[in-house]
Each structure stands twice: as C-alpha cells, then as structure tokens.
mmCIF file of C-alpha atoms (C1' of nucleotides) in Angstrom:
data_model
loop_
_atom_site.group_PDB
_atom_site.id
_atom_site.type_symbol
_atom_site.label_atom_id
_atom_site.label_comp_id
_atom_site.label_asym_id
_atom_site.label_seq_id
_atom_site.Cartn_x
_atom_site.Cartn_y
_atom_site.Cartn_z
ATOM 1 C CA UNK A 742 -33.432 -9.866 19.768
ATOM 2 C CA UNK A 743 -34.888 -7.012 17.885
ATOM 3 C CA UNK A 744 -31.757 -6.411 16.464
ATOM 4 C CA UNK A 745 -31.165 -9.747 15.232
ATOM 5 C CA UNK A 746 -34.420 -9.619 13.265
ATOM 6 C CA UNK A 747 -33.791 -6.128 12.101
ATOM 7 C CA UNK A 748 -36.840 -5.034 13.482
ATOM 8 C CA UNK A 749 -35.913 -1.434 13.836
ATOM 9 C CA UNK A 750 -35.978 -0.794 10.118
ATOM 10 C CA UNK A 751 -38.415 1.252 8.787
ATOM 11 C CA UNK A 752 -40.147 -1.454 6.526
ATOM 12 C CA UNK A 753 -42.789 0.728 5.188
ATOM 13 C CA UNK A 754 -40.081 2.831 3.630
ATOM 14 C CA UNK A 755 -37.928 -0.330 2.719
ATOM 15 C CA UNK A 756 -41.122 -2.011 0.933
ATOM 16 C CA UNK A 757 -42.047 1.557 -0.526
ATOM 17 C CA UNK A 758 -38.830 1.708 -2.490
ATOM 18 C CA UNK A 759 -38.210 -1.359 -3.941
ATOM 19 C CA UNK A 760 -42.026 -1.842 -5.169
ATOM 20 C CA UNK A 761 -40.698 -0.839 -8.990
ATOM 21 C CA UNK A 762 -42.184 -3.591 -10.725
ATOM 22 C CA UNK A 763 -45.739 -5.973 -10.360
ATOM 23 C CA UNK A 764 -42.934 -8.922 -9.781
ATOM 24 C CA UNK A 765 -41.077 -7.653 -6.677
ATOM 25 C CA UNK A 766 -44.714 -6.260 -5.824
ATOM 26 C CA UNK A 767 -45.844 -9.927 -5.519
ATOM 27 C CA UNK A 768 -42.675 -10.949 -3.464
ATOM 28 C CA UNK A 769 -43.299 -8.047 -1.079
ATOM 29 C CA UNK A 770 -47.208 -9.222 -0.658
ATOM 30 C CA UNK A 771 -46.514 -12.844 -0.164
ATOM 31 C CA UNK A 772 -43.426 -12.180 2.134
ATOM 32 C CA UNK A 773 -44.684 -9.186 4.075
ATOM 33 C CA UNK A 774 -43.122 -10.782 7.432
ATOM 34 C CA UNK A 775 -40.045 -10.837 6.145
ATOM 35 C CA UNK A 776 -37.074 -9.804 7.812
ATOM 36 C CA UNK A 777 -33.312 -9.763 7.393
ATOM 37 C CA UNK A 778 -31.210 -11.388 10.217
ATOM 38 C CA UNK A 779 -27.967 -9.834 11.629
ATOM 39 C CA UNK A 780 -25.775 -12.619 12.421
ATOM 40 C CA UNK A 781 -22.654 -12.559 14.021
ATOM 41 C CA UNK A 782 -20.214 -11.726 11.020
ATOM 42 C CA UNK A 783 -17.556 -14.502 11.702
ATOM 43 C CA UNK A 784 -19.998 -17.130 11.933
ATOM 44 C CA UNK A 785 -21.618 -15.573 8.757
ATOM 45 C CA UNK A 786 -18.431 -15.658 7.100
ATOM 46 C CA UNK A 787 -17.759 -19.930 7.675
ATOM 47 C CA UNK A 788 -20.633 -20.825 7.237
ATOM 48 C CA UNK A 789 -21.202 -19.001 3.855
ATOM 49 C CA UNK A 790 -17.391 -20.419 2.883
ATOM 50 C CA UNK A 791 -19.029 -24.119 3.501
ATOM 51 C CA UNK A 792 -22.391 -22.874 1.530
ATOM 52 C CA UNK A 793 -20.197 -22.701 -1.884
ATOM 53 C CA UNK A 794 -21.310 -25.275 -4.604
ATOM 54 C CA UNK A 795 -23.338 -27.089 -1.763
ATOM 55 C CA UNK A 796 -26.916 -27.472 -1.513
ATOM 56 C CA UNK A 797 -28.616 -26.133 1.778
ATOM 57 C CA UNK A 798 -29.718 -29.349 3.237
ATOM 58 C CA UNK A 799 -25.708 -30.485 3.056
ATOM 59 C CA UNK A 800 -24.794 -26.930 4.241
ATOM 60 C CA UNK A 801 -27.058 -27.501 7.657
ATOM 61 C CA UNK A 802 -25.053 -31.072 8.075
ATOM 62 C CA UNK A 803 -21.866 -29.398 7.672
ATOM 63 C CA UNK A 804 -22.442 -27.037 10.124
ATOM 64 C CA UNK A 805 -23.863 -29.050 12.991
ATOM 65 C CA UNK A 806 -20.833 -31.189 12.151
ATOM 66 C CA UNK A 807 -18.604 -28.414 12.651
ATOM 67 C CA UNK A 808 -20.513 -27.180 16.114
ATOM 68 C CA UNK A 809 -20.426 -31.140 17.639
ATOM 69 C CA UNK A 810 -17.087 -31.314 16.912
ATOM 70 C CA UNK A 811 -15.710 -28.033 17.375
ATOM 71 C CA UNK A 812 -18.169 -26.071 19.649
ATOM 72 C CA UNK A 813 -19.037 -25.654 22.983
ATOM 73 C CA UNK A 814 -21.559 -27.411 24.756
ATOM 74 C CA UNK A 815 -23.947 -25.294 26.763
ATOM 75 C CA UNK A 816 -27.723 -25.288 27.612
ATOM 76 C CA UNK A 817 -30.573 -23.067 27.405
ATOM 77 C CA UNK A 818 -33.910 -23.650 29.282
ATOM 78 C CA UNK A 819 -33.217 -27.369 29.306
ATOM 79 C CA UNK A 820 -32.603 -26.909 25.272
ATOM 80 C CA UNK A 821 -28.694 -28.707 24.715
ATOM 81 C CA UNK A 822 -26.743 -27.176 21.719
ATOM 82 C CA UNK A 823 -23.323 -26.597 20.701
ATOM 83 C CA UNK A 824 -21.843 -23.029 19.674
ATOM 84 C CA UNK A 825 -20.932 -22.445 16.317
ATOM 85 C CA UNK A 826 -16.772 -22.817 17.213
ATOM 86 C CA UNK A 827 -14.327 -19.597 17.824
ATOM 87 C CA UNK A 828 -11.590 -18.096 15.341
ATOM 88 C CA UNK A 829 -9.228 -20.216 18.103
ATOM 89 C CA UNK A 830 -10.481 -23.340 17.712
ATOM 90 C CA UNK A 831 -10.671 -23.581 13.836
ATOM 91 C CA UNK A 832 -7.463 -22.592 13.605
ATOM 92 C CA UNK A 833 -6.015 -24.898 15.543
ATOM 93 C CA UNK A 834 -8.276 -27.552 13.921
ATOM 94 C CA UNK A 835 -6.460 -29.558 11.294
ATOM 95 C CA UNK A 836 -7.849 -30.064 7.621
ATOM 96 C CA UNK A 837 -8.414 -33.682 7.967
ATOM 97 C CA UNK A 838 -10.515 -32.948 10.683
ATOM 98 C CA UNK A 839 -12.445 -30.336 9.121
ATOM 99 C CA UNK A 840 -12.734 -32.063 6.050
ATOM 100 C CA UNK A 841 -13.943 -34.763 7.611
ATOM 101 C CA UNK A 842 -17.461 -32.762 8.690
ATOM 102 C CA UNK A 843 -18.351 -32.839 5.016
ATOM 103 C CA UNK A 844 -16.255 -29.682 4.357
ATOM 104 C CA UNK A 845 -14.382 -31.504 1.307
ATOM 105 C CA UNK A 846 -12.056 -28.855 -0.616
ATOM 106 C CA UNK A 847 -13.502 -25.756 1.305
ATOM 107 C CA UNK A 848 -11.532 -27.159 4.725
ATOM 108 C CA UNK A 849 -8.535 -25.481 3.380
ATOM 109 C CA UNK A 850 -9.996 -22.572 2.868
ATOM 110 C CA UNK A 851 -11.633 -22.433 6.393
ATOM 111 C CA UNK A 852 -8.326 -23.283 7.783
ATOM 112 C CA UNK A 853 -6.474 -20.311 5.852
ATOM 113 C CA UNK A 854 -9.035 -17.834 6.381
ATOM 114 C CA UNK A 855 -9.587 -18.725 10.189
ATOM 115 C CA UNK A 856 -5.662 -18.688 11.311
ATOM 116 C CA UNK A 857 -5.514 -15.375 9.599
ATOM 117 C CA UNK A 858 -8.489 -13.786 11.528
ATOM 118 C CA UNK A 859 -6.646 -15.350 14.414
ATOM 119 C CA UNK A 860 -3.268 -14.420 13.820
ATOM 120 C CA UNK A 861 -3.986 -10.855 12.878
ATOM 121 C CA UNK A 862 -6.798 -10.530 15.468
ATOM 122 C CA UNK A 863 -8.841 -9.253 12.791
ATOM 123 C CA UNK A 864 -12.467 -7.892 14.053
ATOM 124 C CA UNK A 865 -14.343 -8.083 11.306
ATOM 125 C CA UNK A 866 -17.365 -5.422 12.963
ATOM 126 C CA UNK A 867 -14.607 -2.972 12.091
ATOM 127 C CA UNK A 868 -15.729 -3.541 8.172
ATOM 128 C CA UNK A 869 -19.093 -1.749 9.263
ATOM 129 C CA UNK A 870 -17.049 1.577 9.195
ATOM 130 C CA UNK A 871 -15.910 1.044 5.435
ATOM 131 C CA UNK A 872 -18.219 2.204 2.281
ATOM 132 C CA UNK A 873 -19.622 -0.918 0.437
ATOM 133 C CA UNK A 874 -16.974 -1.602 -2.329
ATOM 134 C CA UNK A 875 -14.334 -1.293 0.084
ATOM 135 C CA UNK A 876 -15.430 -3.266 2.435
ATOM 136 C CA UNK A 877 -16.090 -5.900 -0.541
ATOM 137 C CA UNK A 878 -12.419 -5.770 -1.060
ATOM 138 C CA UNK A 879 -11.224 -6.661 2.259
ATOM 139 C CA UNK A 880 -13.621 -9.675 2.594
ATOM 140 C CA UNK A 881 -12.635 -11.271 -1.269
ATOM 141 C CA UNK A 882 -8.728 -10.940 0.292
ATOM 142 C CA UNK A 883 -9.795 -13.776 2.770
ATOM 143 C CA UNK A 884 -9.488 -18.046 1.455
ATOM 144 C CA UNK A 885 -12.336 -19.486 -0.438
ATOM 145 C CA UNK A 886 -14.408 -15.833 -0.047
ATOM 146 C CA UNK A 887 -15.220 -14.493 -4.012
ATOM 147 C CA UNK A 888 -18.035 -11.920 -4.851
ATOM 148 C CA UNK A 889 -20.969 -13.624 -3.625
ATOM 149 C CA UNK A 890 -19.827 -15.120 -0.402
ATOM 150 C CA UNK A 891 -18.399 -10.951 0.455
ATOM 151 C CA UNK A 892 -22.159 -10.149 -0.809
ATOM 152 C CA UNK A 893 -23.864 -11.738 1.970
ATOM 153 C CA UNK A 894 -21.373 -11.362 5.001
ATOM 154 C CA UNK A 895 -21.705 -7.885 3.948
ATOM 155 C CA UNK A 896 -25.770 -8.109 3.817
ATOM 156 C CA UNK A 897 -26.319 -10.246 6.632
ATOM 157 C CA UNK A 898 -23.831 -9.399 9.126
ATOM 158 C CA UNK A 899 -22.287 -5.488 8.563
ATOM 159 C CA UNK A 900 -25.322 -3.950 7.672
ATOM 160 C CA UNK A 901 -24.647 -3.140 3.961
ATOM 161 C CA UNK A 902 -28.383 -2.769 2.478
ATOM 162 C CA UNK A 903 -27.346 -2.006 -1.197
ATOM 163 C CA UNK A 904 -25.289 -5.627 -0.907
ATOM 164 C CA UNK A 905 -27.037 -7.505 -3.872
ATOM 165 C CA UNK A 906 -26.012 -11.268 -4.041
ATOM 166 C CA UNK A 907 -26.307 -13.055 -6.798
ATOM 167 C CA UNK A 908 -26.824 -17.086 -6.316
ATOM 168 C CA UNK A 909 -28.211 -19.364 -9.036
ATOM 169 C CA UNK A 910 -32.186 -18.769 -7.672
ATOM 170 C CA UNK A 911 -31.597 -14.869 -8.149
ATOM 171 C CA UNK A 912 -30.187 -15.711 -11.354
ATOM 172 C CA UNK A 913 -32.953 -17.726 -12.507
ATOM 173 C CA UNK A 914 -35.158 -14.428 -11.235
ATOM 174 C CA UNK A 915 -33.195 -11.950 -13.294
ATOM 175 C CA UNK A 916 -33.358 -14.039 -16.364
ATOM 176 C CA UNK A 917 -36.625 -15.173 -15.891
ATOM 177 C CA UNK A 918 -38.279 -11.180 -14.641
ATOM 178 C CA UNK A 919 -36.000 -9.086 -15.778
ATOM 179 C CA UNK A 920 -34.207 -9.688 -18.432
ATOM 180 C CA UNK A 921 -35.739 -6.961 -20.861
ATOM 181 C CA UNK A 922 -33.730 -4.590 -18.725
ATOM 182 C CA UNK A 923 -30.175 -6.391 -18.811
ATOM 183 C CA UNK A 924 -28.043 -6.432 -22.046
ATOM 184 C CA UNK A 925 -28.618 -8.655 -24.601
ATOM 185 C CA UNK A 926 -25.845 -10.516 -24.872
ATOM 186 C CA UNK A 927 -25.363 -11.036 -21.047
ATOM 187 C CA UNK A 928 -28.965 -12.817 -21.518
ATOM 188 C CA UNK A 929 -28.010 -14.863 -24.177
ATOM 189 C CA UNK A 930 -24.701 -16.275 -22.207
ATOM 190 C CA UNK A 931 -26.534 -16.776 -18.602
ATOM 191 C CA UNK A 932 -29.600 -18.782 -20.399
ATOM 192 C CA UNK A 933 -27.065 -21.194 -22.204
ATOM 193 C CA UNK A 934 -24.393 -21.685 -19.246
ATOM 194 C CA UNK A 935 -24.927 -23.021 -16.218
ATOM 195 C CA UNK A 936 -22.134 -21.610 -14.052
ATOM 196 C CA UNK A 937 -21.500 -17.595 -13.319
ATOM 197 C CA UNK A 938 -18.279 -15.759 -14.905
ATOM 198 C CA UNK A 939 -16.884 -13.173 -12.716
ATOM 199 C CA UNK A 940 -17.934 -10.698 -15.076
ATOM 200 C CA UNK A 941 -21.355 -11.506 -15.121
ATOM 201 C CA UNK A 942 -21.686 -11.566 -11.280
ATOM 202 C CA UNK A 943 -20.565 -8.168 -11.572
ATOM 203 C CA UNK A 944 -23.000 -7.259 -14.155
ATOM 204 C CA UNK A 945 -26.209 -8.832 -12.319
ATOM 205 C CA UNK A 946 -24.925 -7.470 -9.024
ATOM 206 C CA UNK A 947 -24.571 -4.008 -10.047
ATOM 207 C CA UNK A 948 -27.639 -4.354 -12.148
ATOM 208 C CA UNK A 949 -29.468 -4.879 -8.363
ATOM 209 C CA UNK A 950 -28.014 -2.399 -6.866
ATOM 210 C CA UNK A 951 -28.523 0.391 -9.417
ATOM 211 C CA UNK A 952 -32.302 -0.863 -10.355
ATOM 212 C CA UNK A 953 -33.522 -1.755 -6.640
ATOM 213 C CA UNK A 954 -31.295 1.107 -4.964
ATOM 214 C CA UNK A 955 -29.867 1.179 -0.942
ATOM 215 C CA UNK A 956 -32.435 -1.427 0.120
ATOM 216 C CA UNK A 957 -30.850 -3.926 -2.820
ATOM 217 C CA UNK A 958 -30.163 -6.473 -0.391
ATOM 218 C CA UNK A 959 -33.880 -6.568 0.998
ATOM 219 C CA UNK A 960 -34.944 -7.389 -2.908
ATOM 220 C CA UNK A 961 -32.561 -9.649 -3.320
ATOM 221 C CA UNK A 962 -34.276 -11.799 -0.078
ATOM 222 C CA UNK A 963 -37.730 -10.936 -1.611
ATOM 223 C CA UNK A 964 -37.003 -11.943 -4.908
ATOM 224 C CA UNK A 965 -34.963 -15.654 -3.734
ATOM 225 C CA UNK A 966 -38.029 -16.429 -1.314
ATOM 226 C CA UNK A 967 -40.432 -15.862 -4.018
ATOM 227 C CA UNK A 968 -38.647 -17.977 -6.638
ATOM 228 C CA UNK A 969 -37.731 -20.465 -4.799
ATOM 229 C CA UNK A 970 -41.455 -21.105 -3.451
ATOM 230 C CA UNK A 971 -42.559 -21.425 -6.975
ATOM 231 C CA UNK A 972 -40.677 -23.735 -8.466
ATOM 232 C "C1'" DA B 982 -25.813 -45.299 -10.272
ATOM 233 C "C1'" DC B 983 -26.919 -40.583 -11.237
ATOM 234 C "C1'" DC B 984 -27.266 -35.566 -10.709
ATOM 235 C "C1'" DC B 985 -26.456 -31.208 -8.989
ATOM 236 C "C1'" DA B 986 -25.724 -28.042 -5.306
ATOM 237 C "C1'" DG B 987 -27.080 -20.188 -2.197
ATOM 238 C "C1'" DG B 988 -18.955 -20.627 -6.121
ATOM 239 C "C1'" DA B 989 -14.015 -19.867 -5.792
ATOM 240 C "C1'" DA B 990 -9.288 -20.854 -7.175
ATOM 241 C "C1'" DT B 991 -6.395 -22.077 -10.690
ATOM 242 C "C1'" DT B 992 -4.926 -22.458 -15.228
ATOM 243 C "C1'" DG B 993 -5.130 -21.363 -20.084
ATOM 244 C "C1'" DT B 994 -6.013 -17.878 -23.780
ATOM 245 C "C1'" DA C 582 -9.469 -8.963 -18.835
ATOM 246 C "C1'" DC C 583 -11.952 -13.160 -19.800
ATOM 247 C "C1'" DA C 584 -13.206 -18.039 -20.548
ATOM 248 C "C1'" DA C 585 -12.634 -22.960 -19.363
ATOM 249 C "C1'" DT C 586 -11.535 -26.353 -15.914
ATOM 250 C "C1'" DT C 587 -11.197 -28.316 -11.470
ATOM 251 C "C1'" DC C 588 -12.505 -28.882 -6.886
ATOM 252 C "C1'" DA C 589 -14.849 -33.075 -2.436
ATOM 253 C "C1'" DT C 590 -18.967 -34.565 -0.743
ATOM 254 C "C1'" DG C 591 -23.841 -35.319 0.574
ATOM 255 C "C1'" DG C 592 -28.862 -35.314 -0.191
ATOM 256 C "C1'" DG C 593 -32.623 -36.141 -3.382
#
DNA sequence: ACCCAGGAATTGT
DNA sequence: ACAATTCATGGG
C-alpha cells in the first residue's frame, strides 16, 4: 500500500524542486496531500487506450463495463467487485463485444494491442529498465497508444518522474501560466486550435520536462488538479 | 437536439 | 516533416 501511493518519495525534495514559479507554488499549497499512484502497468495501459477523446465520467463507465463483463468476480471484507480483466481474456474477447462496453473505435485497438502482449508474452515491468525516450518508443509501437497515452503509462505505472503529459487541462495551464516562456508562434497556434499536432505535444512536453526537471510528472499532476478545480 | 470529451490513426500536402 | 480529417459513443 505504501507503494501504491508512492509514499516513499521524498516529497519535501519533490515539492522543493518544482516550486519555480508563484503558480506551481499555489498548486503545491492547495494540493500538499498529493500523491502519485503506481498502478499496475497493463491495466494503466487499457484503461488510458479507452481514456482517448472521452470524458472521465464515460471513461469510469467503460471500465466497469469492461470489469462486469470481462473480470473476475471476487470479494473483499464483504465488499463484491470485479478485476480489471487479464491480457488472456481481452484477447480472446471479440470487438463487438468490447465495443459494445462503450469502447466505440478504441475496441480495435484494445483488441490489437492486448493479443500482442499476449502472444509475445510481453511484461511490460521490463520497460522500468529502459531510459525515458526509449521506453516511450516501445509503448507508441502498441494499437491506439500515441505520445500522451506512453506519457502516463510511463508516469503512473514504470516510475518515469520526468514523464510530462500533456492533455487539454495542462494545455489550457501552459497557455494560460506559461506562455511567456514558450515560443511565440506555438502560442499563437494552440490558442486558435482546439486539437494537439504531434509537433506541438512534443514541444509542450519537452517544454515540462526541461522547465520542471526529473520530478516533471509530479507538476504535471499539480498543475491538472489545480486547473481543473478552478474552472 | 446539441456539444465535447485526460487523442490516435489515416490520409493528404 | 507537418497539417487536416476521421473516428464511436456517452454524459452534461
């Protein structure tokens, strides 16, 4: 349990090095009990596949869809809930099926991406080994897994810190905070478009992980929870 | 009925 | 390389 809540970190230090502006500074007050999870990186990886172009009150439907359907039944302290459902099972699931649990489009990409885990026994813990960017690579190889779904596998699950994902709310948080220290031009596209160009992920993420530093990730969660309380 | 959602794949330039 | 288009579905 401490390990799932990441309580062994050194927070002091964490909160010490990220406090480079008065607007993170304010994040870090208001959400001093924060903490990053460490979920199991094959559920992490699903259920951020389903997340894409979803909002999170559909995401939770989808996924206790999914676990009804596909998990296992068990009990705990009288408590009845289904697992979220193996590698096995998905794969042998069929897209109908899948789709049918409010997955629409992204069932074939669960589908692809689970019988290739399967088939190739893949462990994905063994991505913990890899430096950042590589491990980045392997994960955008898998179905219906781009930039930002790779960014938080690799920040919630395999213990990559400097991971920096960049969703629409830390979007909004760069344009609206920090846009004095992104180029111009980038600005000027992101305020008139509503959707996120490759190269423009790439600019914002690196822009987090060179201005925040190894603990990018940890601002990033900061930084979403604060925006996303104010609006 | 309407709008958009913790984006990625595909196609066109 | 980069921009535009498409994608299926549910909750507010």
């Amino acid at each position: 349990m401490e390990h799932y809540f990441s309580l062994d970190e050194d927070l002091q230090e964490i909160r010490m090095s990220l406090n480079k502006d008065p607007h993170i500074g304010k994040a870090i007050k208001q959400f001093w009990g924060l903490r990053l999870i460490r979920q199991d990186p094959w559920e992490c990886l699903i259920s951020y596949i389903c997340a894409t172009y979803k909002s999170i009150a559909a995401i939770k439907h989808m996924l206790n869809n999914m676990a009804e359907k596909f998990g296992e039944k068990t009990a705990l302290d009288g408590f009845e809930f289904y697992t979220f459902p193996s590698c096995q099972t998905l794969a042998a699931a069929s897209e109908a099926a899948l789709a049918s649990c409010g997955l629409g489009y992204r069932a074939k990409y669960v589908l692809e991406t689970s019988k290739r885990i399967c088939n190739e026994d893949y462990d994905l813990e063994s991505l913990r080994k890899l430096p950042y960017a590589d491990a980045k690579k392997v994960l955008m190889s898998f179905s219906g897994v781009g930039a930002k779904v790779a960014d938080c596998v690799l920040l919630f699950s395999l213990g990559k810190t400097e991971a920096f994902p960049v969703d629409i709310w830390v979007k909004r948080v760069l344009l609206n905070h920090y846009a004095d220290k992104l180029p111009k031009e980038t600005v000027q596209r992101l305020s008139s478009s509503d959707s996120l160009s490759s190269g423009d992920y790439k600019r914002l993420n690196e822009f987090g992980v060179e201005y925040f530093g190894e603990y990018a990730g940890w601002a990033q969660e900061y930084l979403y929870h604060l925006e996303r309380m104010t609006v």
